[in-house]
Amino acid sequence: MVKTLREMTEQAEGLSSGHSLCAGCAESIIVRQVLHAVGQPVVVACATGCLEIATSRFPTTAWNVPWIHSAFENAASTISGVEAAYRALVRKGRMPEKNIKFVAFGGDGATYDIGLQWLSGALERGHRFIYICLNNEGYMNTGIQRSGATIQGTWTTTTPAGKVVPGKPEWRKDLTAIIAAHHIPYVAQAAAHAWKDLETKVEKAAAVDGPAFINVLSPCTRGWRYDPSKTMEISKLAVETRLWPLFEVENGVWRLTYKSTAPKPVTDWLKSQDRFGHLLRPENEHVVESIQRNVDREWAWLQRQCSLATVTA
Amino acid sequence: MTLKASERRRARSATGRAVAINGATLVAHAMRQIHPDVVACYPITPQTIITETFSEFVANGLVQTEFVAVESEHAAMSVCIGSAAAGARTQTATSGPGLALMWELLWVASGSRLPIVMHLCTRALSAPLNILCDHSDVMGARDTGWPILFSEDGQEAYDNAIQAVRVAEHPDVLLPVISTQDGFTITHGIERAEILDDASVRSFVGEYSPHRPLLDVEHPTTYGAWDYHDFYFEHKRQQADAMEKALGVIEAVGQEFGKLSGRSYGLVQPYRLDDAEFAVVVLGSAAGTLRSVVDDLRSRGVKAGMLRVRVLRPFPTKAVAEALAGVKVAAVLDRALAFGAPGGPLFEDVCVALTTNGVGPRLVNYVYGLGGRDTLPAQFLQAFEDIRRIAKGASAQPVVRYLGLRES
């Protein structure tokens, strides 16, 4: 079922080269993988953010597929409108059934924070669309600010590491679990480096009759402060340290799609990016310990979800 | 408060004849007859009747519209934007705070040139919380690039709802349109009205032929690209041009609608203004009361008149100036406050219309009816007496005055 790399390279690109995303940005890689897996015909909606800004400066566009940007918070309801229009026009006999797929892309700011209500409403209404969260753990389009996806201790320009406060005080919200609680047909977490895993998940998402959501970790060379050549390494490290587990929730059944035999400590992840530089100082050891505890707690919770699902499935 | 079941049954079966019905239900009927492809609404007082009645039409299979019952007005307008860009004839309805919540997206809709139609039931804005009529909501949307039609009664709300589709979709315009009716006074007030037959309305609005729809997947279109300073200004100018063209289109559609219904509409509606020395200028439902006040004054030999402004945006500057050219003193009535401004929103528009056209009746501004406050004929009469005194040399200060307000 999953397309091979060769098949992918032979497909037309939905997102063309020539956009202005940063060197080393994972977003264009993820978007191209997603569009390859979804196939055509497709209509794409984008929230305001890096991807939107870097691909749509008038009078140019990097999109070879129908594409709409409305505002920061409302990609989910905008694509709901497109999907509703399609349903209405087919029902009224004004256009033929074309099996068009609908995809919305939003950054973590547009998804975890400002757009959560719009996404929740669209999921509850059951529109047939795939929502992809391009999660680079912060507001990276307007600088490097904290979001609900930013983990504790992270340096950002709105949670600077100062003399009194060592970076962001709070942990992150578990958005994927919040979305899973909507009991939609398909929910998953994925990462840029694991292309086959991502592609499989997108194909499953595209096949369901209803909403689907995939939260994809998208390393950001500017915001995370690492060398642009290291994007895939960093992405892999997030999974190996269990900071970003890969899993899916298919019709309510939770399942890990990757399990490392030798998990790495979160310090490996923290050392790989300058945004965590201050955490490696002795006085911030307690923050690192707290991060490890949060990662372990979430991992244990995820394990329980997966084992429960196996029992009840 | 919605209609009783028996009243609803009567309303549903009523087409092509006169019925007793409220304005909101009338507009729901207009929507049923227009048969939009997508309607996205969130219930809010006093608009709720529209959402509920249209939901019933959907539930009973009277329309094949995709009805999207959203979680907020912001989402309603977001769905409308996606739907209209996709190529579907799209409508929504709202009131007061709902319109305020949509505000950001009103700009997106007009800037993307999407011919959405919104049925607005005017309502005051918080704080203090107030669900009743005034025009604070629509004045907040005044400069967002939507043509705005005002209705005097339920009949006109129905007629405007139908005409709005033609204005919005006209190739020279391609702008979203707001059609208003005053909250409660019109939305809930039962009056005699005529519902056209379904086929006539269907044929008047015609088949929708969208411009560069997203669902034309063979010809991919990018909607909502961003502009730097190199293009933004020109795009805004194009919107301003479209707005200017809307004035002629609204007039032409109003005339054409007259041939269908016997009820023609222009940009403004002068009443006994030909030889008037004193006039009031007004928007919306208060025009009914004012007409009787004018008649009363005329019967006593006072040369009184009224100018009802039907189209707030684009503002019919020339028509207003022409209508008021012979008047000595005019009172402009605003059902909204513009805090700290030289006068109310309509007052300012009328001032500019007169100044730029070189005609100059003396003007004063009356704020009335905020938060649903009743305005009685005696209060309007007071305004006329004031402006007659001003004509005889009394001071026109203060320029902004209040009708029916307890000052102590």
GROMACS .gro file of C-alpha atoms in nm, chain B residues 5-365:
model
  361
  318ALA     CA    1  -4.597   2.568   1.571
  319SER     CA    2  -4.920   2.683   1.410
  320GLU     CA    3  -4.760   3.010   1.299
  321ARG     CA    4  -4.464   2.824   1.156
  322ARG     CA    5  -4.691   2.591   0.961
  323ARG     CA    6  -4.873   2.887   0.820
  324ALA     CA    7  -4.547   3.058   0.730
  325ARG     CA    8  -4.408   2.748   0.564
  326SER     CA    9  -4.704   2.704   0.339
  327ALA     CA   10  -4.716   3.070   0.248
  328THR     CA   11  -4.565   3.153  -0.086
  329GLY     CA   12  -4.674   3.406  -0.343
  330ARG     CA   13  -4.924   3.568  -0.112
  331ALA     CA   14  -4.957   3.801   0.184
  332VAL     CA   15  -4.903   3.656   0.529
  333ALA     CA   16  -4.864   3.777   0.888
  334ILE     CA   17  -4.506   3.692   0.977
  335ASN     CA   18  -4.197   3.822   1.157
  336GLY     CA   19  -3.889   3.957   0.979
  337ALA     CA   20  -3.649   3.682   1.083
  338THR     CA   21  -3.877   3.408   0.954
  339LEU     CA   22  -3.924   3.605   0.634
  340VAL     CA   23  -3.547   3.610   0.583
  341ALA     CA   24  -3.529   3.236   0.653
  342HIS     CA   25  -3.785   3.196   0.373
  343ALA     CA   26  -3.575   3.413   0.144
  344MET     CA   27  -3.281   3.182   0.220
  345ARG     CA   28  -3.494   2.875   0.147
  346GLN     CA   29  -3.597   3.024  -0.187
  347ILE     CA   30  -3.244   3.140  -0.276
  348HIS     CA   31  -3.136   2.785  -0.184
  349PRO     CA   32  -2.770   2.856  -0.104
  350ASP     CA   33  -2.522   2.571  -0.136
  351VAL     CA   34  -2.378   2.624   0.212
  352VAL     CA   35  -2.511   2.804   0.520
  353ALA     CA   36  -2.296   2.826   0.834
  354CYS     CA   37  -2.455   2.985   1.141
  355TYR     CA   38  -2.429   3.005   1.516
  356PRO     CA   39  -2.747   3.094   1.705
  357ILE     CA   40  -2.754   3.430   1.883
  358THR     CA   41  -3.040   3.648   2.002
  359PRO     CA   42  -3.221   3.800   1.814
  360GLN     CA   43  -3.096   3.617   1.505
  361THR     CA   44  -3.176   3.269   1.644
  362ILE     CA   45  -3.508   3.248   1.460
  363ILE     CA   46  -3.321   3.247   1.129
  364THR     CA   47  -3.085   2.965   1.231
  365GLU     CA   48  -3.367   2.760   1.382
  366THR     CA   49  -3.611   2.808   1.095
  367PHE     CA   50  -3.350   2.736   0.832
  368SER     CA   51  -3.243   2.424   1.026
  369GLU     CA   52  -3.603   2.306   1.003
  370PHE     CA   53  -3.605   2.358   0.627
  371VAL     CA   54  -3.290   2.145   0.608
  372ALA     CA   55  -3.428   1.879   0.844
  373ASN     CA   56  -3.747   1.852   0.640
  374GLY     CA   57  -3.568   1.827   0.308
  375LEU     CA   58  -3.706   2.155   0.175
  376VAL     CA   59  -3.353   2.256   0.077
  377GLN     CA   60  -3.043   2.058  -0.019
  378THR     CA   61  -2.818   2.319   0.141
  379GLU     CA   62  -2.521   2.194   0.345
  380PHE     CA   63  -2.601   2.344   0.684
  381VAL     CA   64  -2.288   2.372   0.899
  382ALA     CA   65  -2.382   2.416   1.265
  383VAL     CA   66  -2.056   2.567   1.387
  384GLU     CA   67  -1.923   2.632   1.737
  385SER     CA   68  -1.891   3.012   1.704
  386GLU     CA   69  -1.953   3.302   1.470
  387HIS     CA   70  -1.582   3.324   1.398
  388ALA     CA   71  -1.600   2.965   1.275
  389ALA     CA   72  -1.920   3.046   1.084
  390MET     CA   73  -1.741   3.315   0.885
  391SER     CA   74  -1.436   3.087   0.845
  392VAL     CA   75  -1.657   2.814   0.699
  393CYS     CA   76  -1.822   3.073   0.473
  394ILE     CA   77  -1.481   3.185   0.347
  395GLY     CA   78  -1.374   2.827   0.268
  396SER     CA   79  -1.708   2.749   0.111
  397ALA     CA   80  -1.729   3.063  -0.102
  398ALA     CA   81  -1.369   3.018  -0.219
  399ALA     CA   82  -1.455   2.657  -0.304
  400GLY     CA   83  -1.723   2.790  -0.538
  401ALA     CA   84  -2.045   2.750  -0.340
  402ARG     CA   85  -2.317   3.010  -0.294
  403THR     CA   86  -2.278   3.081   0.076
  404GLN     CA   87  -2.473   3.260   0.348
  405THR     CA   88  -2.471   3.325   0.721
  406ALA     CA   89  -2.669   3.522   0.976
  407THR     CA   90  -2.570   3.687   1.302
  408SER     CA   91  -2.624   3.966   1.556
  409GLY     CA   92  -2.426   4.204   1.778
  410PRO     CA   93  -2.147   4.018   1.960
  411GLY     CA   94  -2.153   3.749   1.693
  412LEU     CA   95  -2.070   4.005   1.429
  413ALA     CA   96  -1.802   4.148   1.654
  414LEU     CA   97  -1.645   3.803   1.689
  415MET     CA   98  -1.639   3.774   1.308
  416TRP     CA   99  -1.469   4.108   1.261
  417GLU     CA  100  -1.122   3.986   1.165
  418LEU     CA  101  -1.270   3.763   0.898
  419LEU     CA  102  -1.500   4.025   0.750
  420TRP     CA  103  -1.179   4.172   0.611
  421VAL     CA  104  -1.064   3.833   0.484
  422ALA     CA  105  -1.395   3.777   0.305
  423SER     CA  106  -1.402   4.116   0.136
  424GLY     CA  107  -1.028   4.120   0.063
  425SER     CA  108  -1.059   3.776  -0.098
  426ARG     CA  109  -1.355   3.909  -0.300
  427LEU     CA  110  -1.591   3.632  -0.185
  428PRO     CA  111  -1.961   3.706  -0.252
  429ILE     CA  112  -2.098   3.580   0.082
  430VAL     CA  113  -2.434   3.716   0.201
  431MET     CA  114  -2.487   3.788   0.571
  432HIS     CA  115  -2.825   3.851   0.729
  433LEU     CA  116  -2.757   4.077   1.026
  434CYS     CA  117  -3.014   4.130   1.301
  435THR     CA  118  -2.883   4.446   1.463
  436ARG     CA  119  -2.807   4.438   1.834
  437ALA     CA  120  -2.621   4.638   2.098
  438LEU     CA  121  -2.273   4.541   2.216
  439SER     CA  122  -2.156   4.474   2.572
  440ALA     CA  123  -2.083   4.605   2.830
  441PRO     CA  124  -2.335   4.629   2.988
  442LEU     CA  125  -2.482   4.316   2.832
  443ASN     CA  126  -2.781   4.403   2.616
  444ILE     CA  127  -2.956   4.182   2.364
  445LEU     CA  128  -3.181   4.449   2.215
  446CYS     CA  129  -3.154   4.661   1.907
  447ASP     CA  130  -2.913   4.933   1.823
  448HIS     CA  131  -2.667   4.982   1.541
  449SER     CA  132  -2.338   4.954   1.730
  450ASP     CA  133  -2.271   4.614   1.573
  451VAL     CA  134  -2.320   4.717   1.212
  452MET     CA  135  -2.121   5.037   1.263
  453GLY     CA  136  -1.829   4.822   1.378
  454ALA     CA  137  -1.846   4.642   1.045
  455ARG     CA  138  -1.894   4.963   0.849
  456ASP     CA  139  -1.541   4.989   0.711
  457THR     CA  140  -1.467   4.622   0.648
  458GLY     CA  141  -1.540   4.634   0.276
  459TRP     CA  142  -1.890   4.486   0.274
  460PRO     CA  143  -2.178   4.672   0.105
  461ILE     CA  144  -2.446   4.720   0.375
  462LEU     CA  145  -2.821   4.738   0.310
  463PHE     CA  146  -3.065   4.864   0.575
  464SER     CA  147  -3.426   4.749   0.589
  465GLU     CA  148  -3.717   4.947   0.723
  466ASP     CA  149  -3.945   4.649   0.788
  467GLY     CA  150  -3.976   4.274   0.744
  468GLN     CA  151  -4.088   4.306   0.384
  469GLU     CA  152  -3.779   4.499   0.294
  470ALA     CA  153  -3.556   4.262   0.495
  471TYR     CA  154  -3.695   3.983   0.278
  472ASP     CA  155  -3.657   4.185  -0.041
  473ASN     CA  156  -3.303   4.294   0.048
  474ALA     CA  157  -3.198   3.939   0.132
  475ILE     CA  158  -3.284   3.837  -0.224
  476GLN     CA  159  -3.127   4.142  -0.387
  477ALA     CA  160  -2.808   4.102  -0.180
  478VAL     CA  161  -2.722   3.782  -0.368
  479ARG     CA  162  -2.730   3.961  -0.701
  480VAL     CA  163  -2.523   4.254  -0.572
  481ALA     CA  164  -2.257   4.031  -0.414
  482GLU     CA  165  -2.216   3.807  -0.718
  483HIS     CA  166  -2.218   4.082  -0.980
  484PRO     CA  167  -1.888   4.050  -1.172
  485ASP     CA  168  -1.815   4.422  -1.122
  486VAL     CA  169  -1.863   4.387  -0.747
  487LEU     CA  170  -1.764   4.041  -0.611
  488LEU     CA  171  -1.791   4.156  -0.253
  489PRO     CA  172  -1.966   4.006   0.047
  490VAL     CA  173  -2.287   4.190   0.141
  491ILE     CA  174  -2.457   4.256   0.475
  492SER     CA  175  -2.835   4.286   0.471
  493THR     CA  176  -2.966   4.415   0.804
  494GLN     CA  177  -3.292   4.415   0.991
  495ASP     CA  178  -3.337   4.580   1.331
  496GLY     CA  179  -3.327   4.332   1.615
  497PHE     CA  180  -3.664   4.250   1.776
  498THR     CA  181  -3.843   4.545   1.611
  499ILE     CA  182  -3.823   4.366   1.276
  500THR     CA  183  -3.689   4.020   1.362
  501HIS     CA  184  -3.968   3.947   1.608
  502GLY     CA  185  -4.237   4.194   1.506
  503ILE     CA  186  -4.522   4.027   1.319
  504GLU     CA  187  -4.645   4.225   1.023
  505ARG     CA  188  -4.811   4.182   0.688
  506ALA     CA  189  -4.568   4.081   0.419
  507GLU     CA  190  -4.570   3.923   0.077
  508ILE     CA  191  -4.363   3.619   0.000
  509LEU     CA  192  -4.284   3.575  -0.368
  510ASP     CA  193  -4.327   3.237  -0.527
  511ASP     CA  194  -4.023   3.009  -0.513
  512ALA     CA  195  -3.970   2.995  -0.889
  513SER     CA  196  -3.959   3.375  -0.923
  514VAL     CA  197  -3.695   3.407  -0.654
  515ARG     CA  198  -3.493   3.118  -0.795
  516SER     CA  199  -3.497   3.277  -1.137
  517PHE     CA  200  -3.420   3.626  -1.003
  518VAL     CA  201  -3.105   3.512  -0.822
  519GLY     CA  202  -3.013   3.280  -1.110
  520GLU     CA  203  -2.753   3.004  -1.129
  521TYR     CA  204  -2.428   3.083  -0.952
  522SER     CA  205  -2.116   3.085  -1.164
  523PRO     CA  206  -1.819   3.120  -0.927
  524HIS     CA  207  -1.498   3.300  -1.016
  525ARG     CA  208  -1.187   3.076  -1.000
  526PRO     CA  209  -1.325   2.821  -0.750
  527LEU     CA  210  -1.089   2.606  -0.539
  528LEU     CA  211  -1.285   2.295  -0.635
  529ASP     CA  212  -1.183   2.339  -0.997
  530VAL     CA  213  -0.891   2.110  -0.915
  531GLU     CA  214  -0.768   2.099  -1.274
  532HIS     CA  215  -0.694   2.471  -1.250
  533PRO     CA  216  -0.534   2.521  -0.909
  534THR     CA  217  -0.588   2.865  -0.757
  535THR     CA  218  -0.411   3.020  -0.459
  536TYR     CA  219  -0.646   3.208  -0.225
  537GLY     CA  220  -0.518   3.427   0.056
  538ALA     CA  221  -0.161   3.489  -0.058
  539TRP     CA  222   0.017   3.760   0.138
  540ASP     CA  223   0.113   4.099   0.003
  541TYR     CA  224   0.413   4.307   0.087
  542HIS     CA  225   0.404   4.685   0.043
  543ASP     CA  226   0.457   4.623  -0.329
  544PHE     CA  227   0.101   4.500  -0.392
  545TYR     CA  228  -0.118   4.549  -0.083
  546PHE     CA  229  -0.204   4.911  -0.162
  547GLU     CA  230  -0.315   4.827  -0.519
  548HIS     CA  231  -0.531   4.541  -0.397
  549LYS     CA  232  -0.704   4.769  -0.149
  550ARG     CA  233  -0.761   5.021  -0.426
  551GLN     CA  234  -0.926   4.748  -0.634
  552GLN     CA  235  -1.160   4.680  -0.343
  553ALA     CA  236  -1.243   5.050  -0.321
  554ASP     CA  237  -1.323   5.048  -0.694
  555ALA     CA  238  -1.549   4.746  -0.653
  556MET     CA  239  -1.729   4.926  -0.372
  557GLU     CA  240  -1.782   5.229  -0.593
  558LYS     CA  241  -1.927   5.008  -0.867
  559ALA     CA  242  -2.158   4.843  -0.613
  560LEU     CA  243  -2.353   5.168  -0.584
  561GLY     CA  244  -2.478   5.144  -0.944
  562VAL     CA  245  -2.534   4.771  -0.916
  563ILE     CA  246  -2.744   4.809  -0.600
  564GLU     CA  247  -2.958   5.068  -0.777
  565ALA     CA  248  -3.000   4.855  -1.092
  566VAL     CA  249  -3.084   4.541  -0.892
  567GLY     CA  250  -3.334   4.745  -0.686
  568GLN     CA  251  -3.510   4.854  -1.005
  569GLU     CA  252  -3.509   4.504  -1.152
  570PHE     CA  253  -3.652   4.367  -0.830
  571GLY     CA  254  -3.932   4.620  -0.867
  572LYS     CA  255  -4.034   4.461  -1.196
  573LEU     CA  256  -4.059   4.124  -1.022
  574SER     CA  257  -4.234   4.232  -0.704
  575GLY     CA  258  -4.383   4.576  -0.761
  576ARG     CA  259  -4.145   4.707  -0.493
  577SER     CA  260  -3.853   4.906  -0.637
  578TYR     CA  261  -3.559   5.017  -0.427
  579GLY     CA  262  -3.308   5.299  -0.462
  580LEU     CA  263  -3.010   5.410  -0.256
  581VAL     CA  264  -3.208   5.649  -0.040
  582GLN     CA  265  -3.578   5.696   0.022
  583PRO     CA  266  -3.688   6.061   0.047
  584TYR     CA  267  -4.025   6.127   0.209
  585ARG     CA  268  -4.202   6.461   0.153
  586LEU     CA  269  -3.862   6.622   0.094
  587ASP     CA  270  -3.936   6.814  -0.229
  588ASP     CA  271  -4.024   7.140  -0.057
  589ALA     CA  272  -3.909   7.051   0.294
  590GLU     CA  273  -3.733   7.308   0.513
  591PHE     CA  274  -3.669   7.070   0.800
  592ALA     CA  275  -3.568   6.708   0.770
  593VAL     CA  276  -3.449   6.409   0.963
  594VAL     CA  277  -3.208   6.151   0.824
  595VAL     CA  278  -3.242   5.795   0.951
  596LEU     CA  279  -3.148   5.429   0.905
  597GLY     CA  280  -3.369   5.125   0.962
  598SER     CA  281  -3.700   5.068   1.134
  599ALA     CA  282  -3.739   5.410   1.300
  600ALA     CA  283  -3.838   5.544   0.957
  601GLY     CA  284  -4.194   5.411   1.009
  602THR     CA  285  -4.252   5.622   1.320
  603LEU     CA  286  -4.083   5.922   1.160
  604ARG     CA  287  -4.307   5.906   0.858
  605SER     CA  288  -4.612   5.950   1.081
  606VAL     CA  289  -4.441   6.239   1.263
  607VAL     CA  290  -4.370   6.408   0.929
  608ASP     CA  291  -4.734   6.361   0.825
  609ASP     CA  292  -4.848   6.509   1.154
  610LEU     CA  293  -4.623   6.815   1.109
  611ARG     CA  294  -4.731   6.859   0.748
  612SER     CA  295  -5.096   6.857   0.857
  613ARG     CA  296  -5.002   7.150   1.081
  614GLY     CA  297  -4.835   7.335   0.795
  615VAL     CA  298  -4.473   7.261   0.889
  616LYS     CA  299  -4.258   7.182   0.589
  617ALA     CA  300  -4.108   6.865   0.735
  618GLY     CA  301  -3.952   6.573   0.550
  619MET     CA  302  -3.747   6.261   0.602
  620LEU     CA  303  -3.457   6.095   0.426
  621ARG     CA  304  -3.414   5.724   0.489
  622VAL     CA  305  -3.072   5.600   0.394
  623ARG     CA  306  -3.108   5.244   0.264
  624VAL     CA  307  -2.747   5.184   0.165
  625LEU     CA  308  -2.490   5.263   0.435
  626ARG     CA  309  -2.195   5.126   0.235
  627PRO     CA  310  -2.110   5.232  -0.024
  628PHE     CA  311  -2.248   5.559   0.112
  629PRO     CA  312  -2.470   5.728  -0.149
  630THR     CA  313  -2.302   6.066  -0.106
  631LYS     CA  314  -2.453   6.230  -0.414
  632ALA     CA  315  -2.807   6.105  -0.354
  633VAL     CA  316  -2.797   6.225   0.007
  634ALA     CA  317  -2.665   6.570  -0.092
  635GLU     CA  318  -2.926   6.608  -0.366
  636ALA     CA  319  -3.208   6.505  -0.135
  637LEU     CA  320  -3.106   6.749   0.137
  638ALA     CA  321  -2.999   7.039  -0.089
  639GLY     CA  322  -3.310   7.250  -0.025
  640VAL     CA  323  -3.339   7.185   0.349
  641LYS     CA  324  -3.262   7.461   0.603
  642VAL     CA  325  -3.179   7.244   0.905
  643ALA     CA  326  -3.154   6.866   0.928
  644ALA     CA  327  -3.130   6.630   1.223
  645VAL     CA  328  -2.929   6.314   1.163
  646LEU     CA  329  -3.041   6.024   1.382
  647ASP     CA  330  -2.784   5.773   1.497
  648ARG     CA  331  -2.870   5.452   1.680
  649ALA     CA  332  -2.505   5.411   1.779
  650LEU     CA  333  -2.244   5.610   1.964
  651ALA     CA  334  -1.900   5.681   1.825
  652PHE     CA  335  -1.719   5.764   2.148
  653GLY     CA  336  -1.508   6.074   2.119
  654ALA     CA  337  -1.599   6.134   1.756
  655PRO     CA  338  -1.741   6.466   1.637
  656GLY     CA  339  -2.077   6.294   1.592
  657GLY     CA  340  -2.244   5.961   1.526
  658PRO     CA  341  -2.143   5.745   1.229
  659LEU     CA  342  -2.435   5.844   1.005
  660PHE     CA  343  -2.397   6.209   1.108
  661GLU     CA  344  -2.035   6.212   0.996
  662ASP     CA  345  -2.122   6.052   0.663
  663VAL     CA  346  -2.399   6.305   0.600
  664CYS     CA  347  -2.167   6.594   0.695
  665VAL     CA  348  -1.909   6.478   0.442
  666ALA     CA  349  -2.174   6.418   0.175
  667LEU     CA  350  -2.303   6.773   0.211
  668THR     CA  351  -1.964   6.943   0.239
  669THR     CA  352  -1.810   6.767  -0.060
  670ASN     CA  353  -2.115   6.846  -0.272
  671GLY     CA  354  -2.124   7.211  -0.169
  672VAL     CA  355  -2.472   7.209  -0.016
  673GLY     CA  356  -2.519   7.316   0.336
  674PRO     CA  357  -2.822   7.268   0.552
  675ARG     CA  358  -2.725   7.316   0.913
  676LEU     CA  359  -2.688   6.977   1.085
  677VAL     CA  360  -2.736   6.846   1.435
  678ASN     CA  361  -2.701   6.488   1.553
   0.00000   0.00000   0.00000
